[in-house]
Coordinates of C-alpha atoms and ligand atoms in Angstrom, one line a residue:
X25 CA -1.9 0.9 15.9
X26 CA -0.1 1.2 12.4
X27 CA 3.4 1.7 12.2
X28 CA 3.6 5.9 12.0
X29 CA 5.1 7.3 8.8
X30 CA 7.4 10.3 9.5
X31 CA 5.4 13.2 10.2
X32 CA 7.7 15.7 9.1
X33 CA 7.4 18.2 6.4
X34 CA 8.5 17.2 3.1
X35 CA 10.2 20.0 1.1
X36 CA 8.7 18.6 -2.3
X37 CA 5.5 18.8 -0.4
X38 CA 6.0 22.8 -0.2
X39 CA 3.6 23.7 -3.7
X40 CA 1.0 22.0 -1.3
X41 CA 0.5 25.0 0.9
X42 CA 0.5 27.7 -1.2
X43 CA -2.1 30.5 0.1
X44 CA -5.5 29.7 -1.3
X45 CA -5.6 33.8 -3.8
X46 CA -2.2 33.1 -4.9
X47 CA -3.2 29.2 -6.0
X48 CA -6.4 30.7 -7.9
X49 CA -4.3 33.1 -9.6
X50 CA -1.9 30.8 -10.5
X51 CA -4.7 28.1 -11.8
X52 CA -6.2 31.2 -13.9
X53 CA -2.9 32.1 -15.6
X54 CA -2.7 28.5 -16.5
X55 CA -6.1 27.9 -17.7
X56 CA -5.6 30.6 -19.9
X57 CA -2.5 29.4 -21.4
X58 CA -3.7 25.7 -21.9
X59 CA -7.3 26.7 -23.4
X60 CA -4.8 29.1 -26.1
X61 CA -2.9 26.0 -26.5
X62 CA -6.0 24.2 -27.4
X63 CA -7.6 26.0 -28.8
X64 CA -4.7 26.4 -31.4
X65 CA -3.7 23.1 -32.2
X66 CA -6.6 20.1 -31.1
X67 CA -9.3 20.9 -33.9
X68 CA -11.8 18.9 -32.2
X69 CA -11.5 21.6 -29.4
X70 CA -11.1 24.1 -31.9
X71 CA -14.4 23.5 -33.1
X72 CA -16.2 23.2 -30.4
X73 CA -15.0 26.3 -28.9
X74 CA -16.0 28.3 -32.0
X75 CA -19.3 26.7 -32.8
X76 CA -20.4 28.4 -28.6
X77 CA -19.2 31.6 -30.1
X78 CA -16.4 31.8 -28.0
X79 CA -11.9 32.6 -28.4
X80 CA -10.1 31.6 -25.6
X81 CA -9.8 35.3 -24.6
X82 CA -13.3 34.8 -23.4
X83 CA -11.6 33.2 -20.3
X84 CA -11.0 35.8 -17.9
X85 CA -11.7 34.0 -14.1
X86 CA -11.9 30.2 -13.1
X87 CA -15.7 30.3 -13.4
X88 CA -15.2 30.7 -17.0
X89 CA -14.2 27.4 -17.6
X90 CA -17.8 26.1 -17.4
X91 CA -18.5 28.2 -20.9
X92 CA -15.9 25.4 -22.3
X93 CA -17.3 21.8 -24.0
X94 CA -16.7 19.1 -21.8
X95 CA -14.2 15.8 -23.5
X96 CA -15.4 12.4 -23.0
X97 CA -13.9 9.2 -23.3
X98 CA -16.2 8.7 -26.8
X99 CA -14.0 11.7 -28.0
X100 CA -10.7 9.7 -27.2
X101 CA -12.2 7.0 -29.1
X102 CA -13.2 8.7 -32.2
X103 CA -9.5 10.7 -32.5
X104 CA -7.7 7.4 -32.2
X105 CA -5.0 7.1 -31.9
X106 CA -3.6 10.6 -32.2
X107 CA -6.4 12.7 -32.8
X108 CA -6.4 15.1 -29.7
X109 CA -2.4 15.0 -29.6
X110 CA -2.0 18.8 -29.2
X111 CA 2.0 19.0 -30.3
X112 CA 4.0 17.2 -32.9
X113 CA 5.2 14.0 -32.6
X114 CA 8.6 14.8 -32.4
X115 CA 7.9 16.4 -29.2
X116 CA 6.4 13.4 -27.8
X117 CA 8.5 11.0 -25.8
X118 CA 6.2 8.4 -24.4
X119 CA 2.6 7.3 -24.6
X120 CA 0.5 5.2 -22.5
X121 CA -2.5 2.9 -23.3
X122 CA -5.8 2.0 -21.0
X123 CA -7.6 -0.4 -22.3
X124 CA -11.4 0.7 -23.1
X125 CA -14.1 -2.4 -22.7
X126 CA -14.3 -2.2 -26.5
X127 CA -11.3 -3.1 -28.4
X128 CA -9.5 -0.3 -29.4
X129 CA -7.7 1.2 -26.3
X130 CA -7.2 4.9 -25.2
X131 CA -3.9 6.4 -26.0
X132 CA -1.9 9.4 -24.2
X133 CA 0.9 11.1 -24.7
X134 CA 3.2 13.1 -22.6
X135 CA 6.0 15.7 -23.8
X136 CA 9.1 15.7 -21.7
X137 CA 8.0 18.7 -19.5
X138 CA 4.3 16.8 -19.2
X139 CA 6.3 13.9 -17.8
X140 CA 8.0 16.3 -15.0
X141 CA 5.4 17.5 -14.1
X142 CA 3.9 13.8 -13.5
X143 CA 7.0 13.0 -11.7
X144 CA 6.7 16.1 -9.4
X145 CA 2.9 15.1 -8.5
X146 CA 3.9 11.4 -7.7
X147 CA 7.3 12.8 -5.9
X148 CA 4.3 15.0 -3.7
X149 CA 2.0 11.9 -3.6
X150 CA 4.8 10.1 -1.8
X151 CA 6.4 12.4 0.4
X152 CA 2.3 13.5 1.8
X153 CA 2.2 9.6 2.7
X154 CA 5.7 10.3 4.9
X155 CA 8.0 8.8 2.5
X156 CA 11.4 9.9 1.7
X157 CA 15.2 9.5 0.9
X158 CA 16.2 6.4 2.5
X159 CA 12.9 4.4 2.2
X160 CA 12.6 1.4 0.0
X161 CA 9.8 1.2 -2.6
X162 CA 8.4 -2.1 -3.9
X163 CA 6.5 -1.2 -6.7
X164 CA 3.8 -3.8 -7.2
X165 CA 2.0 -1.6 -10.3
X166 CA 2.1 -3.1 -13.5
X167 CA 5.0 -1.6 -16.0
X168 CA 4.2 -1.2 -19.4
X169 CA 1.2 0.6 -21.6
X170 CA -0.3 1.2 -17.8
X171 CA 0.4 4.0 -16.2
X172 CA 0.6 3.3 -12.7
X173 CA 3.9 1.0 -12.8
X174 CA 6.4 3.6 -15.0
X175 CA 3.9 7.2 -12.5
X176 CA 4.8 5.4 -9.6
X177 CA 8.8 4.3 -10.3
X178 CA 9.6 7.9 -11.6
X179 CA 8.0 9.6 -8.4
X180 CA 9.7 7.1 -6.1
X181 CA 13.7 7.4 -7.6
X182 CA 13.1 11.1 -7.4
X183 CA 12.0 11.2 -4.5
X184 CA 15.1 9.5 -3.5
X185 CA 13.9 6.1 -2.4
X186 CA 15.2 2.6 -3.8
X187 CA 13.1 1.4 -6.2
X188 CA 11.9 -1.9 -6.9
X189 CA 10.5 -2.5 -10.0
X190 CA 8.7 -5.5 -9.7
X191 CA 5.9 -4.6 -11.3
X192 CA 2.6 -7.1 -10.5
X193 CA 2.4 -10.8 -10.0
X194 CA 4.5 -14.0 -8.9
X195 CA 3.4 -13.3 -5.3
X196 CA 5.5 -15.7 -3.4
X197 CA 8.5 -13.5 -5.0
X198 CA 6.9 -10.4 -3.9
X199 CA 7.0 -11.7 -0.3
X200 CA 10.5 -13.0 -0.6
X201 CA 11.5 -9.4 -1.7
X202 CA 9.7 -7.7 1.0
X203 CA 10.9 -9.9 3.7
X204 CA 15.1 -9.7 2.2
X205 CA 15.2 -6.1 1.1
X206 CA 13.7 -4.9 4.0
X207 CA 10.9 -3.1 2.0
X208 CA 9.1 0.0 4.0
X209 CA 6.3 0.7 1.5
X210 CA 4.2 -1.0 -1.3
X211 CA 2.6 0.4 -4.2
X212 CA -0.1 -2.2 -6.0
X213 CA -3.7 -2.4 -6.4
X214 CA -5.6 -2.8 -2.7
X215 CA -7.4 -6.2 -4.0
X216 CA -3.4 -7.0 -5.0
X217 CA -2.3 -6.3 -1.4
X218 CA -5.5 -8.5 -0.2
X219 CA -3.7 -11.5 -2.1
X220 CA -0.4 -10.5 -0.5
X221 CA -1.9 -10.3 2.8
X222 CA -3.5 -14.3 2.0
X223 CA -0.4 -15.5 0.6
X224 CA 2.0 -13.8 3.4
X225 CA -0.4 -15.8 6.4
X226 CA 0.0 -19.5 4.3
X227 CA 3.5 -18.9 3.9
X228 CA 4.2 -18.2 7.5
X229 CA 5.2 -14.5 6.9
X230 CA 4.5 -12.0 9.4
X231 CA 3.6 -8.6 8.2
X232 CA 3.6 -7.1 11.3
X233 CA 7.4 -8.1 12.2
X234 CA 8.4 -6.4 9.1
X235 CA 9.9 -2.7 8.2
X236 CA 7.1 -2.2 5.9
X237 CA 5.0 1.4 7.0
X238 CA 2.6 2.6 4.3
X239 CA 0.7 0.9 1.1
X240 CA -0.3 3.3 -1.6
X241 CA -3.2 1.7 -2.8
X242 CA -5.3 3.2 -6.0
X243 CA -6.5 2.1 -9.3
X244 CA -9.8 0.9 -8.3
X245 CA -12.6 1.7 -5.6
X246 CA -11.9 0.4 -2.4
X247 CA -13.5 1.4 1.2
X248 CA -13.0 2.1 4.2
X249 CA -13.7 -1.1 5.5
X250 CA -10.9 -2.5 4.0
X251 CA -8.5 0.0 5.0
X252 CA -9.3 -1.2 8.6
X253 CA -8.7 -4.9 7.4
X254 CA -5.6 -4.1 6.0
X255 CA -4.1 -2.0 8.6
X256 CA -4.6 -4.4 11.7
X257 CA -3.5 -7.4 10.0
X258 CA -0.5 -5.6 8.7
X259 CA -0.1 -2.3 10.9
X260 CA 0.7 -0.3 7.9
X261 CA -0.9 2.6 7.1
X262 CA -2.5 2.4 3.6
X263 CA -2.9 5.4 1.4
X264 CA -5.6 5.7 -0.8
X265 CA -3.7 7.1 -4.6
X266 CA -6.0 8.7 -7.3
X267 CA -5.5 9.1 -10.7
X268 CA -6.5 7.9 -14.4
X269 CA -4.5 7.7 -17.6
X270 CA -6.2 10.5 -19.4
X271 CA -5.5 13.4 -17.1
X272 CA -1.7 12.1 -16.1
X273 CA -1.7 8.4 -14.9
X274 CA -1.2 8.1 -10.7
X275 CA -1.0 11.1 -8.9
X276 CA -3.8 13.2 -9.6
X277 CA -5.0 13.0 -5.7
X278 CA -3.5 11.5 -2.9
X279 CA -4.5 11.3 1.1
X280 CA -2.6 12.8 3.6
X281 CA -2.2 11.1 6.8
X282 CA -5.4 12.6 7.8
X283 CA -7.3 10.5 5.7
X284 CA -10.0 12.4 5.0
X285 CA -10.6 13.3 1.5
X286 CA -7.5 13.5 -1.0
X287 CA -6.0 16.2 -1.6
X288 CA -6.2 17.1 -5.7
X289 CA -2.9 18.9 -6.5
X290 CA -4.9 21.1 -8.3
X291 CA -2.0 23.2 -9.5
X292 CA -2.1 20.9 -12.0
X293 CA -5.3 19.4 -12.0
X294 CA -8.9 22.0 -12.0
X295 CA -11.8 19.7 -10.3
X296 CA -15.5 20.6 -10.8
X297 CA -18.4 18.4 -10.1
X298 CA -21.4 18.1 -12.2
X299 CA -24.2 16.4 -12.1
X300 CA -24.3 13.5 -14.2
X301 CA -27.4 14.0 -15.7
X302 CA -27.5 17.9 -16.6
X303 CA -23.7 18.9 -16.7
X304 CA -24.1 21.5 -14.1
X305 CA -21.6 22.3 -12.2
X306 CA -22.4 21.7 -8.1
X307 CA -21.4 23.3 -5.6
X308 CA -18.7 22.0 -2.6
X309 CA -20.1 18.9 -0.9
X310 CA -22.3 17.4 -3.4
X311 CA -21.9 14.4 -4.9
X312 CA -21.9 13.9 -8.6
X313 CA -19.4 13.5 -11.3
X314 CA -15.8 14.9 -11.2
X315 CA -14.8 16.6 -14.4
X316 CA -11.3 17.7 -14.5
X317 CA -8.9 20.1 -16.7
X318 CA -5.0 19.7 -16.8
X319 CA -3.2 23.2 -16.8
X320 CA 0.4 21.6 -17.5
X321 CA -0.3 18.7 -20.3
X322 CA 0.8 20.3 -23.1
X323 CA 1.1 16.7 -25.6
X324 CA -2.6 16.3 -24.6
X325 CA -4.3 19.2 -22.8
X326 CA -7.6 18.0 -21.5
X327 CA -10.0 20.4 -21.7
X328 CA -13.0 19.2 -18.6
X329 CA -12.4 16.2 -19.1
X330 CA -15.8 13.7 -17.7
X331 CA -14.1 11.0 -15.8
X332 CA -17.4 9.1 -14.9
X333 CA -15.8 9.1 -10.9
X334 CA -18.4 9.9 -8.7
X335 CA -17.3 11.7 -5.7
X336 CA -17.5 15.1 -3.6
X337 CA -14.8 17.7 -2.7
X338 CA -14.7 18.2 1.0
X339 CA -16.0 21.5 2.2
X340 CA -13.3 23.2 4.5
X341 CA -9.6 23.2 5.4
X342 CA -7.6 19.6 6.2
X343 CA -5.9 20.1 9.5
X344 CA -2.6 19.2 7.7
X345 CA -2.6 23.1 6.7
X346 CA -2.9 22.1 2.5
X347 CA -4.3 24.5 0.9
X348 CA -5.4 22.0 -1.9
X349 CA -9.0 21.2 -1.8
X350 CA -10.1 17.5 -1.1
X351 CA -12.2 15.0 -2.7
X352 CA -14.1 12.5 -1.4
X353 CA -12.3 8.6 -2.0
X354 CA -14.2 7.1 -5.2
X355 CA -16.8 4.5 -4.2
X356 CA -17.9 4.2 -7.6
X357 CA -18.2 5.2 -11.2
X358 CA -21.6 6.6 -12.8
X359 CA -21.3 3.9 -15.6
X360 CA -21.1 1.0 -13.1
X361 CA -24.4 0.8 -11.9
X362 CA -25.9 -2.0 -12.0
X363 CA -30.0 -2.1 -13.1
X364 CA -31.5 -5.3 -11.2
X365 CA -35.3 -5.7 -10.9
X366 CA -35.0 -1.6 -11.7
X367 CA -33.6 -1.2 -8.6
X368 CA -29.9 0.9 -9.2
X369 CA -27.6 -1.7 -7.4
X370 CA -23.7 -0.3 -7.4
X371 CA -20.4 -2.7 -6.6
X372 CA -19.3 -0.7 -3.7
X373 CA -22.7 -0.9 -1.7
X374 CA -22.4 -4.7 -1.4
X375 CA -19.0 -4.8 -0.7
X376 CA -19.2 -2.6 1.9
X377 CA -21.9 -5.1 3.4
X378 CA -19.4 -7.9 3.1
X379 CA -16.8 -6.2 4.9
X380 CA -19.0 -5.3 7.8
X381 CA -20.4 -9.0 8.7
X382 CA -17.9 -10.8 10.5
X383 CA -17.1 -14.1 9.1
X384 CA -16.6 -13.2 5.4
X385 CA -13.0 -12.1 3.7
X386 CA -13.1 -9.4 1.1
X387 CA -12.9 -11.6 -1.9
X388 CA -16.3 -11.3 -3.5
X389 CA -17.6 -11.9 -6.8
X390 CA -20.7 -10.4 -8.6
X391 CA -22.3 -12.4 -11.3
X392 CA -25.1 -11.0 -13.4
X393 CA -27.0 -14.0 -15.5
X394 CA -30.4 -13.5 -17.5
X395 CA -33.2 -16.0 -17.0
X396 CA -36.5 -15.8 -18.7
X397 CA -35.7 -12.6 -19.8
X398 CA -35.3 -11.4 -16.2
X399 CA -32.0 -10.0 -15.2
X400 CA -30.8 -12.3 -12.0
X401 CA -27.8 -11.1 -9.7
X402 CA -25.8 -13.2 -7.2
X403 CA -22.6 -12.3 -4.7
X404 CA -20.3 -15.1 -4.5
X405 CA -18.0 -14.2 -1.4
X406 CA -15.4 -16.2 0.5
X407 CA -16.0 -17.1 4.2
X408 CA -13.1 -17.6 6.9
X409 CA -11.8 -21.3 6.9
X410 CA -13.2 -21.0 10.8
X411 CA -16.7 -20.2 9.1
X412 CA -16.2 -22.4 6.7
X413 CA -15.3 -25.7 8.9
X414 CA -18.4 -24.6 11.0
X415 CA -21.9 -26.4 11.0
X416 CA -24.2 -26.1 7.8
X417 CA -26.7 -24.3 9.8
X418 CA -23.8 -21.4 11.3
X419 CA -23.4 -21.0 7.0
X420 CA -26.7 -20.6 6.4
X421 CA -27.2 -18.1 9.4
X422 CA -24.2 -16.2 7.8
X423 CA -25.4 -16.0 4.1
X424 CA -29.2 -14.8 5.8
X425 CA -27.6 -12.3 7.6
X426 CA -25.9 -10.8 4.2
X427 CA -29.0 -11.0 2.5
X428 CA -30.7 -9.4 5.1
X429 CA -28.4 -6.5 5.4
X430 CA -27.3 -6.3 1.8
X431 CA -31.2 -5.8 1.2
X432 CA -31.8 -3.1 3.8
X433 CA -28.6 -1.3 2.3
X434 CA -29.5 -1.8 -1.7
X435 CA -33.1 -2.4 -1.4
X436 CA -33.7 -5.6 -2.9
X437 CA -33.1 -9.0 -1.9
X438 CA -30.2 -10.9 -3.5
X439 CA -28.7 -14.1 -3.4
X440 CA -25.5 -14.8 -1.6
X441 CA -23.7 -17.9 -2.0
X442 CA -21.1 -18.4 0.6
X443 CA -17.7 -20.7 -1.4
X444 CA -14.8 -22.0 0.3
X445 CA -11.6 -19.7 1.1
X446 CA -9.4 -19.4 -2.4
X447 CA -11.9 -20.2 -4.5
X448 CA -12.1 -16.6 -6.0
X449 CA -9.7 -15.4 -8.6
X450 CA -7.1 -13.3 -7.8
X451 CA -6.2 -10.4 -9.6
X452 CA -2.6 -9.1 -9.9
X453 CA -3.4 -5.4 -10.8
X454 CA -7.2 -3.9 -11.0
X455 CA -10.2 -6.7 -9.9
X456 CA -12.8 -7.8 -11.7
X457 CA -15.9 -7.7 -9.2
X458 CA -18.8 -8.2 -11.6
X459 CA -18.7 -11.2 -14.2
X460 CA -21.4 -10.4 -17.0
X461 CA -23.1 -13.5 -18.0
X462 CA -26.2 -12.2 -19.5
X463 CA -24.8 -12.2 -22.8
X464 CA -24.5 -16.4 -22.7
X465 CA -27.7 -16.6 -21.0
Ligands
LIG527 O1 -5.7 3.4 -12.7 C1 -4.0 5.2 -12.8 C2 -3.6 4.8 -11.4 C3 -2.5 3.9 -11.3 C4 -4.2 5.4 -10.3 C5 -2.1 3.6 -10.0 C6 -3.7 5.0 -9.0 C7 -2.7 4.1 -8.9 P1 -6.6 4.1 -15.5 O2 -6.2 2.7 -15.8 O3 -6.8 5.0 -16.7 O4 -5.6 4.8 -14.6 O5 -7.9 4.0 -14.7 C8 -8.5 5.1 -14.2 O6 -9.5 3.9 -12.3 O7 -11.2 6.8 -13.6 C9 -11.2 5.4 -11.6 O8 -12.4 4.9 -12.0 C10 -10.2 4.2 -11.1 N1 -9.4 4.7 -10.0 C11 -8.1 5.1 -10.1 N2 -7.6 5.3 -8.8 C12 -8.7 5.1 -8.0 C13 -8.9 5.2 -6.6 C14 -5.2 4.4 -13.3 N3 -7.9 5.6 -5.7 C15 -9.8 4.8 -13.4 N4 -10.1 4.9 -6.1 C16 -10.4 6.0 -12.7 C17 -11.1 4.5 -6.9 C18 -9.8 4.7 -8.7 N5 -11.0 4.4 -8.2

């Protein structure tokens, strides 16, 4: 049983259940104005909109939107730093940074309105996870050029909670913090709480005796699996946060104590799925590649933006009465599959795997080698010290079940190599599950 979180309504959460025909009007009249916006001051967009033959009084209902271009991270690239900025500088008061896998990083920019209107998402995100005035917030996200530490500390002082900006690392601290202070929710990475979970059990610190209630748990994929793991060792109830820095930073979706599907406050933030291949836009309940358009970013309107996030939105109403529509939790991105053997392998199958077997913790590490000019993939995951104090033949038993199960799941066999507790890296904000060696091979 996790600890509840107060079921009560929330009067922040009150945009949440606006009739459905009054929400589509409201998303039209925005799309209109943020496409004019645009359209009128990002020439990239500019031209793009012109060369299809089209004015932004072209837009006259939602499905319009699939006559616009799509933006893609290459475009962010190619306008750095300030290419796609959509309003002078001077009415720019913060940027943010996300680093990109090659060099240069992606920049955004909010205006002061873009940043209230990030606040009012993450003050929503909160209070649909049961938190309120009164609660105390350890805020385990990083601070600085990321967005989640500065989303997530806004939302949580207006929301009316104590904040503590702790921002990631020095784990024993954390614990010290969340013991004293008497801390009743955590914000961090989910493969950061994992490492808080490890460190709290060597320490002698027992999560369960403490005040702490709910984890709100985002930047990277994570499964249901380890929701379960997380919950009964802690009896918290862990929320599963959405976002990325190009559409706001944290707070884009957000799970309701349902937890099925988050809920995209889509006042805000227009979700379409397409099909990765084609662009096409699917319909409800098929899986493919969420694209989304912010209606109230005026620094840096994104027009469709392709966020490479792979997910579904959930046919049908949440019992919670939210009119906003759900998506799916992100297992994985289209540009993390992995090609072994030409067999499409993705991250979140094997972990899955892991987490199912008994005997293994969820500290796993992919690592991709070439030999011969043959790609070669092997999961490195951490056993139990119970497992790993066992007989040499119980091991062995272990890593043939994984192979056995992670084949009938992925479809090819791959080697598992079972290591000692601890002997994975940690990470203090988002993990690093697949270690590229190909390169050096
Ligand atoms: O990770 C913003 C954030 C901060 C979200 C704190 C939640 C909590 P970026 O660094 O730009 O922004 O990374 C965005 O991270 O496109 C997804 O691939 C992934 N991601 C974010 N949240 C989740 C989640 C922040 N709940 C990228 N589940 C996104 C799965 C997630 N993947």
């Amino acid at each position: 049983m996790t600890k509840e979180a107060q079921p009560s309504f929330h009067p922040a959460s009150a945009p949440d259940f606006v009739p459905a025909p009054l929400l589509r009007k409201l998303q039209l009249d925005r799309l209109q104005t943020i496409v004019k916006h645009a359209f009128e001051n990002v020439e990239l967009f500019r031209h793009r909109v012109e060369s299809r033959k089209l004015r932004p009084g072209d837009i006259n209902s939602l499905a319009d939107i699939a006559k616009l271009p799509f933006t893609t991270k290459v475009d962010l690239r190619d306008t750095y730093p300030f290419g796609l900025f959509a309003t002078s500088l001077r009415d720019i008061v913060r940027v943010h940074a996300s680093s990109g896998t090659t060099g240069k990083p992606i920049v955004v920019a909010y205006t002061q309105k873009d940043l209230d209107v990030w606040t009012s998402v993450m003050v929503r995100s909160f209070a649909a996870c049961g938190l309120h005035e009164g609660d105390i917030i350890q805020n385990a996200y990083g601070y600085g050029l990321f967005t989640g530490g500065l989303g997530a500390h806004y939302g949580a002082e207006s929301i009316g909670a104590t904040v503590i900006p702790i921002s990631g690392g020095n784990t024993d601290r954390q614990l010290m913090v969340m013991k004293d202070f008497g801390v009743t929710a955590i914000c961090c990475t989910p493969t950061y709480f994992l490492h808080l979970i490890d460190r709290a059990s060597q320490m002698g610190v027992d999560l369960k005796s403490l005040p702490l209630r709910a984890g709100v748990f985002g930047a990277e994929p994570w499964t249901q699996s380890m929701r379960k793991h997380i919950e009964s060792v802690t009896n918290i109830q862990a929320f599963d946060i959405y976002g990325l820095s190009e559409i706001i930073g944290p707070g884009v979706a957000i799970e309701c104590p349902n937890h099925d599907g988050l809920h995209i406050f889509e006042d805000h933030f227009y979700p379409e799925i397409i099909d990765p291949e084609t662009g096409k836009v699917l319909p409800d309940g098929e899986e493919g590649e969420l694209v989304l358009t912010t209606f109230s970013k005026f620094a840096m309107p994104m027009i469709r933006y392709r966020t490479r996030d792979i997910t579904a939105l959930v046919p049908g109403q949440c019992p919670c009465g939210r009119t906003l529509r759900r998506m799916r939790r992100i297992g994985r991105r289209s540009d993390d599959m992995l090609i072994i053997r030409g067999v499409n392998v993705y991250p979140s199958q094997i972990e899955a795997v892991l987490l199912e077997v008994e005997g293994t913790l969820p500290h796993y590490q992919i690592i991709l080698t070439r030999a011969h000019g043959l790609d070669q993939i092997e999961v490195q995951v951490e056993v139990t010290p119970q497992v790993f104090s066992d007989r040499v033949g119980a091991l062995e038993a272990l890593a043939e079940k994984l192979m056995d199960t992670i084949e009938r799941v992925v479809g090819i066999r791959i080697k598992v190599t079972l290591v000692e507790p601890q002997t994975i890296q940690r990470s203090e904000g988002k993990a690093k599950r697949v270690i590229d060696k190909r390169a050096q091979s």
